[in-house]
Short mmCIF file of C-alpha atoms in Angstrom, two decimals:
data_model
loop_
_atom_site.label_atom_id
_atom_site.label_comp_id
_atom_site.label_asym_id
_atom_site.label_seq_id
_atom_site.Cartn_x
_atom_site.Cartn_y
_atom_site.Cartn_z
CA MET Z 1 51.96 158.27 132.96
CA PRO Z 2 50.56 161.62 130.90
CA PRO Z 3 47.19 161.87 130.79
CA VAL Z 4 45.24 160.51 127.94
CA HIS Z 5 41.90 162.27 126.75
CA LEU Z 6 39.17 159.93 124.64
CA ASN Z 7 37.49 162.38 122.84
CA PRO Z 8 35.04 160.27 120.81
CA GLN Z 9 33.69 161.57 117.51
CA ASP Z 10 29.05 161.81 117.33
CA ASP Z 11 29.31 158.33 115.67
CA GLU Z 12 31.78 156.71 117.48
CA LYS Z 13 30.13 157.44 120.95
CA ARG Z 14 26.99 156.59 119.65
CA LEU Z 15 28.20 152.30 118.76
CA LEU Z 16 30.19 152.28 122.22
CA TRP Z 17 26.96 153.74 123.67
CA ARG Z 18 25.19 151.00 122.03
CA LEU Z 19 27.68 148.30 122.91
CA ARG Z 20 28.17 149.38 126.52
CA THR Z 21 24.31 148.98 127.04
CA HIS Z 22 23.24 146.61 124.72
CA GLY Z 23 25.84 144.19 125.14
CA ALA Z 24 27.95 142.01 122.53
CA GLN Z 25 26.22 142.52 118.88
CA PRO Z 26 27.54 142.05 114.88
CA ARG Z 27 28.14 144.71 112.68
CA SER Z 28 25.18 143.92 111.29
CA ASP Z 29 22.66 144.78 113.63
CA LEU Z 30 24.82 147.53 114.72
CA ALA Z 31 24.54 149.06 111.06
CA ARG Z 32 21.11 148.67 111.23
CA ALA Z 33 19.99 150.54 114.54
CA LEU Z 34 22.45 153.52 114.45
CA GLY Z 35 21.23 153.79 110.87
CA LEU Z 36 24.83 153.16 109.30
CA SER Z 37 25.67 151.55 105.80
CA ASN Z 38 27.82 148.78 106.20
CA SER Z 39 30.77 150.58 104.91
CA ALA Z 40 30.76 153.79 107.22
CA LEU Z 41 30.68 151.05 110.12
CA THR Z 42 33.31 149.67 108.94
CA LYS Z 43 35.13 152.87 109.07
CA LEU Z 44 34.18 153.41 112.60
CA THR Z 45 34.98 149.95 113.94
CA ARG Z 46 38.10 150.23 112.22
CA ASN Z 47 39.37 153.19 114.27
CA LEU Z 48 38.25 151.69 116.96
CA LEU Z 49 39.64 148.17 117.57
CA ALA Z 50 42.48 149.85 116.63
CA LEU Z 51 42.65 151.94 120.03
CA ASN Z 52 41.58 148.88 121.43
CA LEU Z 53 38.41 150.19 122.44
CA ILE Z 54 36.27 147.21 121.43
CA GLU Z 55 37.13 143.75 120.48
CA GLU Z 56 35.85 140.95 118.07
CA VAL Z 57 34.23 138.49 120.21
CA GLU Z 58 35.05 134.87 118.98
CA PRO Z 59 31.82 132.43 118.42
CA ASP Z 60 31.82 129.75 120.81
CA GLU Z 61 31.03 127.26 117.68
CA PRO Z 62 31.13 126.41 114.35
CA GLN Z 63 29.12 128.16 112.18
CA GLY Z 64 29.15 126.17 108.83
CA ARG Z 65 30.40 127.25 105.37
CA GLY Z 66 31.34 131.11 104.47
CA ARG Z 67 32.59 133.64 107.03
CA PRO Z 68 31.01 133.29 110.66
CA THR Z 69 29.20 136.13 112.29
CA VAL Z 70 31.62 137.77 115.00
CA PRO Z 71 30.24 139.79 117.39
CA LEU Z 72 31.94 143.17 118.95
CA ARG Z 73 31.80 144.50 122.27
CA ILE Z 74 33.40 147.22 124.73
CA SER Z 75 36.94 145.97 125.28
CA PRO Z 76 38.23 145.76 128.64
CA GLY Z 77 41.91 146.76 127.34
CA GLY Z 78 40.74 150.06 126.22
CA GLY Z 79 42.15 151.46 129.42
CA TYR Z 80 41.60 151.70 132.78
CA ALA Z 81 40.19 154.50 135.50
CA VAL Z 82 40.25 155.16 139.19
CA GLY Z 83 37.64 156.48 141.49
CA VAL Z 84 38.35 157.90 145.12
CA THR Z 85 36.30 158.69 148.19
CA VAL Z 86 36.45 159.37 151.58
CA HIS Z 87 33.86 157.76 154.44
CA THR Z 88 33.83 158.47 158.17
CA GLY Z 89 37.77 157.63 159.12
CA VAL Z 90 38.24 155.47 155.85
CA LEU Z 91 39.97 156.10 152.22
CA GLU Z 92 38.46 153.76 149.24
CA ILE Z 93 39.99 153.69 146.15
CA ALA Z 94 38.61 151.39 142.71
CA LEU Z 95 40.26 150.35 139.49
CA VAL Z 96 37.67 149.53 136.92
CA ASP Z 97 38.92 148.71 133.12
CA TYR Z 98 37.37 150.06 130.24
CA ALA Z 99 34.39 147.49 130.43
CA GLY Z 100 33.65 148.16 134.02
CA GLY Z 101 35.50 145.42 135.31
CA THR Z 102 36.71 145.73 138.90
CA ILE Z 103 40.14 145.57 138.51
CA ALA Z 104 40.86 146.56 142.45
CA LEU Z 105 38.94 147.90 145.64
CA THR Z 106 40.73 149.06 148.37
CA SER Z 107 39.67 150.17 152.23
CA GLU Z 108 42.23 151.53 154.56
CA LYS Z 109 41.71 153.79 157.62
CA ILE Z 110 42.95 157.08 157.94
CA ASP Z 111 42.57 159.93 159.98
CA PRO Z 112 40.65 162.92 157.83
CA PRO Z 113 42.90 164.62 155.71
CA GLU Z 114 43.00 167.76 154.40
CA PRO Z 115 42.31 168.57 150.65
CA HIS Z 116 46.68 168.43 149.62
CA ASP Z 117 47.62 165.74 151.99
CA PHE Z 118 44.77 163.60 150.44
CA ALA Z 119 45.81 163.70 147.18
CA ARG Z 120 49.47 163.46 147.68
CA MET Z 121 47.60 160.40 149.46
CA VAL Z 122 45.69 159.08 146.50
CA ASP Z 123 48.71 159.82 143.76
CA ARG Z 124 50.83 157.92 146.24
CA ARG Z 125 48.34 154.93 146.30
CA ILE Z 126 47.27 155.19 142.86
CA HIS Z 127 51.52 154.33 141.35
CA GLU Z 128 51.12 151.63 144.18
CA LEU Z 129 48.27 149.83 142.71
CA ALA Z 130 49.63 150.10 138.98
CA VAL Z 131 53.03 148.36 140.15
CA GLU Z 132 50.58 145.59 142.50
CA HIS Z 133 48.35 145.27 139.03
CA ARG Z 134 50.82 145.57 136.50
CA LEU Z 135 49.41 148.61 134.89
CA LEU Z 136 51.99 150.86 134.10
CA GLY Z 137 52.03 151.83 130.71
CA THR Z 138 48.54 150.86 130.16
CA ARG Z 139 45.96 153.96 129.00
CA LEU Z 140 44.96 155.77 132.24
CA LEU Z 141 41.82 157.06 131.18
CA GLY Z 142 41.43 159.32 134.56
CA VAL Z 143 40.26 159.94 138.34
CA GLY Z 144 36.58 160.17 139.94
CA LEU Z 145 36.00 161.75 142.79
CA SER Z 146 32.55 161.28 144.96
CA ALA Z 147 32.21 164.01 147.55
CA PRO Z 148 30.00 164.30 150.38
CA GLY Z 149 28.37 167.26 149.86
CA PRO Z 150 26.60 169.54 146.69
CA ALA Z 151 28.68 171.46 144.25
CA LEU Z 152 28.98 175.17 145.29
CA SER Z 153 29.98 176.18 141.37
CA ARG Z 154 29.02 175.50 138.06
CA ASP Z 155 32.34 173.95 136.71
CA GLY Z 156 31.58 171.51 139.43
CA ASN Z 157 35.49 172.45 140.67
CA ARG Z 158 33.89 173.74 145.05
CA TRP Z 159 31.81 171.79 147.12
CA SER Z 160 30.06 172.02 150.04
CA ILE Z 161 31.90 169.12 151.63
CA VAL Z 162 30.78 168.15 155.01
CA ALA Z 163 33.01 169.73 158.08
CA ASN Z 164 34.44 166.05 158.74
CA LEU Z 165 36.20 166.98 156.66
CA PRO Z 166 38.76 169.99 157.22
CA GLY Z 167 39.83 172.66 154.87
CA TRP Z 168 37.59 170.82 152.39
CA ARG Z 169 34.50 173.51 151.92
CA GLY Z 170 35.16 175.47 148.86
CA ALA Z 171 38.70 174.71 148.69
CA PRO Z 172 39.52 173.89 144.60
CA LEU Z 173 38.87 170.89 144.68
CA ARG Z 174 40.12 169.87 141.19
CA ASP Z 175 42.65 172.17 140.37
CA ILE Z 176 44.19 170.56 143.59
CA LEU Z 177 43.73 166.85 142.25
CA THR Z 178 44.74 167.96 138.85
CA GLN Z 179 47.63 169.35 139.98
CA THR Z 180 49.30 166.31 142.18
CA LEU Z 181 48.02 163.81 139.81
CA HIS Z 182 48.47 165.01 136.73
CA GLN Z 183 45.35 164.12 135.37
CA PRO Z 184 41.80 164.32 133.69
CA VAL Z 185 39.72 164.78 137.18
CA TRP Z 186 35.95 164.69 137.50
CA ILE Z 187 34.42 165.15 140.44
CA GLU Z 188 30.34 164.32 141.32
CA ASN Z 189 28.51 163.86 144.26
CA ASP Z 190 28.84 160.62 146.27
CA ALA Z 191 25.11 159.75 145.45
CA THR Z 192 25.65 160.35 142.25
CA ALA Z 193 28.48 158.80 141.56
CA ALA Z 194 26.61 155.63 143.02
CA ALA Z 195 23.56 156.27 140.94
CA LEU Z 196 26.14 155.54 138.29
CA ALA Z 197 27.67 152.39 139.73
CA GLU Z 198 24.33 150.92 139.99
CA TYR Z 199 22.61 151.46 136.62
CA TYR Z 200 26.30 149.36 135.65
CA LEU Z 201 27.13 147.64 137.38
CA GLY Z 202 24.00 146.98 139.74
CA GLY Z 203 21.53 145.65 137.21
CA LEU Z 204 19.55 148.25 136.91
CA ILE Z 205 20.98 148.78 133.46
CA ASP Z 206 19.44 146.11 132.10
CA HIS Z 207 15.55 145.92 133.56
CA CYS Z 208 14.85 150.22 133.75
CA SER Z 209 15.33 153.62 132.07
CA THR Z 210 14.56 155.67 135.79
CA ALA Z 211 16.29 154.82 138.88
CA ILE Z 212 16.57 156.68 142.22
CA ILE Z 213 20.13 155.43 144.53
CA ILE Z 214 19.43 157.21 147.88
CA THR Z 215 23.06 156.95 149.54
CA LEU Z 216 23.95 156.87 153.31
CA GLY Z 217 27.38 158.14 153.55
CA TYR Z 218 28.29 161.38 155.52
CA GLY Z 219 25.19 161.86 154.87
CA ILE Z 220 21.80 161.58 153.40
CA GLY Z 221 21.23 162.22 149.01
CA ALA Z 222 20.11 160.84 146.03
CA GLY Z 223 21.29 159.96 143.14
CA ILE Z 224 18.92 160.10 139.42
CA ILE Z 225 19.69 158.63 136.33
CA HIS Z 226 17.51 158.45 133.33
CA ASP Z 227 18.26 157.03 129.42
CA GLY Z 228 21.68 156.37 131.13
CA ARG Z 229 22.31 160.23 131.72
CA LEU Z 230 22.49 161.36 135.52
CA LEU Z 231 19.74 164.31 136.44
CA ARG Z 232 22.52 166.87 137.57
CA GLY Z 233 20.84 169.94 138.44
CA GLU Z 234 21.51 173.52 137.78
CA VAL Z 235 25.18 173.41 139.69
CA GLY Z 236 24.94 169.72 139.63
CA SER Z 237 22.95 169.27 143.50
CA ALA Z 238 20.19 167.19 142.06
CA GLY Z 239 19.57 165.02 144.81
CA GLU Z 240 20.17 166.62 147.66
CA ILE Z 241 17.51 165.05 149.91
CA GLY Z 242 19.69 166.20 153.58
CA MET Z 243 17.86 169.34 153.22
CA PHE Z 244 15.23 167.76 154.59
CA TYR Z 245 17.29 166.85 157.44
CA PRO Z 246 18.99 169.43 159.17
CA GLY Z 247 22.76 169.18 160.61
CA ASP Z 248 22.12 170.27 164.07
CA ALA Z 249 18.94 167.28 164.04
CA PRO Z 250 18.95 163.46 164.43
CA ARG Z 251 19.19 162.50 160.84
CA PRO Z 252 19.04 158.93 158.78
CA SER Z 253 22.98 159.14 157.66
CA PRO Z 254 25.56 156.79 159.22
CA VAL Z 255 27.36 159.48 160.95
CA ASP Z 256 24.24 160.42 163.47
CA LEU Z 257 23.50 156.61 163.80
CA LEU Z 258 28.05 156.42 165.19
CA ALA Z 259 26.87 159.73 167.52
CA THR Z 260 24.17 157.43 168.70
CA LEU Z 261 25.85 154.70 169.47
CA ALA Z 262 28.77 156.43 170.83
CA GLN Z 263 25.88 158.43 173.23
CA ALA Z 264 24.75 155.07 174.05
CA GLY Z 265 28.50 153.97 175.09
CA CYS Z 266 29.16 152.24 172.12
CA PRO Z 267 33.45 152.51 170.94
CA LEU Z 268 32.89 152.82 167.87
CA THR Z 269 34.83 155.10 165.47
CA SER Z 270 34.90 153.89 161.84
CA ILE Z 271 32.39 152.17 159.96
CA ALA Z 272 35.55 149.77 159.24
CA ASP Z 273 34.82 148.25 162.67
CA PHE Z 274 30.94 148.51 162.52
CA GLU Z 275 29.95 144.50 162.86
CA THR Z 276 33.11 143.62 165.71
CA GLN Z 277 32.00 146.85 168.13
CA THR Z 278 28.41 146.97 167.81
CA ARG Z 279 27.88 143.96 169.10
CA GLY Z 280 25.54 144.10 172.34
CA PHE Z 281 23.92 147.34 171.04
CA GLU Z 282 21.39 145.67 168.71
CA PRO Z 283 18.30 147.27 170.71
CA VAL Z 284 19.95 151.20 169.76
CA ILE Z 285 20.50 150.21 166.02
CA GLU Z 286 16.95 148.76 166.10
CA GLN Z 287 15.86 152.13 167.14
CA TRP Z 288 17.62 154.28 165.11
CA LEU Z 289 15.85 152.12 162.11
CA ASP Z 290 12.85 152.53 163.12
CA ARG Z 291 13.72 156.64 163.08
CA ALA Z 292 15.13 156.49 160.19
CA ALA Z 293 12.35 154.95 158.41
CA GLN Z 294 10.20 157.46 158.76
CA GLN Z 295 12.11 159.93 158.37
CA LEU Z 296 12.99 158.89 155.18
CA LYS Z 297 9.33 158.32 153.95
CA LEU Z 298 8.84 162.01 152.97
CA ALA Z 299 11.96 161.57 150.24
CA VAL Z 300 10.75 158.23 149.09
CA ASN Z 301 7.51 158.69 148.60
CA SER Z 302 8.33 162.39 146.39
CA ALA Z 303 10.89 160.43 144.36
CA LEU Z 304 7.66 158.24 143.78
CA ALA Z 305 5.04 160.91 142.66
CA TRP Z 306 8.09 163.18 141.14
CA PHE Z 307 10.05 160.85 138.52
CA ASP Z 308 7.86 157.56 138.68
CA PRO Z 309 10.91 155.25 139.51
CA GLY Z 310 11.77 151.41 137.68
CA ALA Z 311 13.83 150.73 140.92
CA ILE Z 312 14.78 152.77 144.43
CA ARG Z 313 17.75 151.27 145.68
CA LEU Z 314 19.89 152.09 148.87
CA THR Z 315 23.39 152.06 149.11
CA SER Z 316 25.75 152.82 152.06
CA PRO Z 317 29.11 151.78 153.73
CA LEU Z 318 27.47 150.45 156.27
CA PRO Z 319 26.89 146.51 156.67
CA ARG Z 320 24.41 145.13 153.98
CA ALA Z 321 21.92 143.27 156.95
CA VAL Z 322 21.39 146.96 158.49
CA VAL Z 323 20.58 149.04 155.14
CA GLN Z 324 18.30 145.75 154.35
CA GLN Z 325 16.80 145.95 157.44
CA LEU Z 326 16.13 149.98 156.72
CA ALA Z 327 14.82 148.73 153.54
CA ASP Z 328 12.01 146.24 154.56
CA ARG Z 329 10.37 149.20 157.25
CA LEU Z 330 10.51 151.06 154.11
CA ASN Z 331 8.88 148.60 152.48
CA ASP Z 332 6.47 147.76 154.53
CA GLY Z 333 3.67 150.04 154.75
CA LEU Z 334 5.27 153.20 154.68
CA LEU Z 335 5.16 154.07 150.88
CA ILE Z 336 2.09 155.11 148.99
CA TRP Z 337 3.06 153.26 145.61
CA GLY Z 338 -0.16 154.74 144.00
CA ASP Z 339 -2.87 152.69 142.45
CA HIS Z 340 -1.94 153.05 138.77
CA ARG Z 341 0.73 150.63 139.46
CA ALA Z 342 -1.46 147.90 139.79
CA ASP Z 343 -3.01 148.57 136.53
CA CYS Z 344 -0.30 149.25 134.05
CA GLU Z 345 2.64 147.24 132.54
CA VAL Z 346 5.01 147.71 134.93
CA ALA Z 347 5.17 146.12 138.61
CA THR Z 348 4.72 147.47 141.32
CA PHE Z 349 8.38 146.78 143.13
CA ALA Z 350 10.54 146.92 146.49
CA VAL Z 351 12.45 149.48 147.56
CA ASP Z 352 15.65 147.32 147.28
CA VAL Z 353 19.65 146.94 148.53
CA SER Z 354 22.47 147.49 146.86
CA LYS Z 355 24.67 143.92 145.69
CA LEU Z 356 27.79 146.38 145.36
CA ARG Z 357 28.57 145.91 149.07
CA GLY Z 358 29.25 149.63 149.77
CA ALA Z 359 31.11 150.64 147.52
CA SER Z 360 28.75 152.16 145.05
CA SER Z 361 30.08 155.59 145.31
CA VAL Z 362 33.68 155.25 144.52
CA LEU Z 363 32.83 152.79 141.61
CA GLY Z 364 30.76 154.92 140.73
CA ALA Z 365 33.63 157.55 140.91
CA ALA Z 366 36.19 155.04 138.76
CA LEU Z 367 33.29 155.26 136.08
CA LEU Z 368 33.51 158.83 135.93
CA PRO Z 369 35.25 159.30 132.74
CA ILE Z 370 34.39 156.18 131.24
CA HIS Z 371 30.93 157.43 131.10
CA ALA Z 372 31.81 160.69 129.98
CA SER Z 373 33.97 159.44 127.12
CA THR Z 374 30.68 156.93 125.51
CA ALA Z 375 27.08 158.60 127.17
CA MET Z 376 25.23 160.43 124.74
CA GLY Z 377 24.26 163.85 125.90
#
C-alpha cells in the first residue's frame, strides 16, 4: 500500500489537538475554545469528517425538540500506525488506530538482527498483522521505531544504538527502513517514545502538564513531555540520563540485572523468560534493586529540581512487580520532594509505575506518526 502523508492545516491541527486532549466536544464548544466562527468551524469539520479523521458521536438519550447536540471526537477509522522496538532477545510490534486504540501488540523472541535484516523482518510482520486484523486497504499513517540510544544527527537518521545490536550504531536507520517499508518512518529514543505512550494512553494527559518517564530498557533513559510537546533537545538526546552510569560499570538497567543474575548462576537469557527462570534467585534481585534505587536517586532528584513535574513514572520490559519494588524503594525516603510542595496547590506525589505492561516504548513508537499529524509546535 502506498504511503499516505497527513498534513493538516494549522486550524485543523488545533481542532484535532483539542479533541485529542479534551475528548468529545460539541461544535459550539470547539468554536468557542478555538476562537473560530461557526461557519469557519463548519468548514473545518466538513473536511476532517470527509477524511474520516473525526466522527460524530450519537447522543445516548433524546434531547427534546430541535436538533440535538452532536459532539465530535477523533475517529479510530482515520487510519492506523505501526510501532516497533527491540529489547534483549525480543522484537515488539504494536498497531494503533488514529484514536490511539491498540489494534495489536505482539512480542516474539529473536536473535539480535542487523539493520537490513530487521527492516525485512518488520516489513513481513506488518503485512502479516495487516492481513490478520483485516487492515489491507486501510490508511497506514507510518511506522515509528523506538531506538535504544541517543541520536547522532539532527535529522534523526543515525543513532548511537547499544552494542547488543550489531551494525546499528551510526547506520542510516531511517533510510534503511524507508527503502524497505516504503512508508514514512519516525525514530525516537525509546524513553522519549515511552513518554508519548504514557501521556496519551497512560492517563497523564488528564492530570498533569509536565511528566518525566524513566525507562529501564537496554540501558536507562528519560522522556520528558510538557504541554503535549516532547522535549527532545538540540539533537534529540534530552533525557539521556544513562550518562550518569558508565556502561563498563554496574548500572540500573535490565541488561545489568540479567548480567548480575548470570553471575549468580541464573540461566536467564531473555526478559521474556524472566518470571519462570529467576525462581530461587529472589535474593539476587532484591540486592540489585537496593543498588539500583540508590543509583537512581540522583537522576530522579535532579528531575524534581529542574522540571517540577506533575508525575514521575517508571516503565520497563521487566515484570511490573519488579519495577514496583524499585519505585517503592525510591519513595521510601530516597527522594527530596521540597518543602514548597506541602504549601502549593499540587500535592506531593509518589513515583509510580506504568500500567502499560512494559509496552510503553513500542506503543509510543506507534503513536509517533499520529502525534506528528496533530501536535502543535
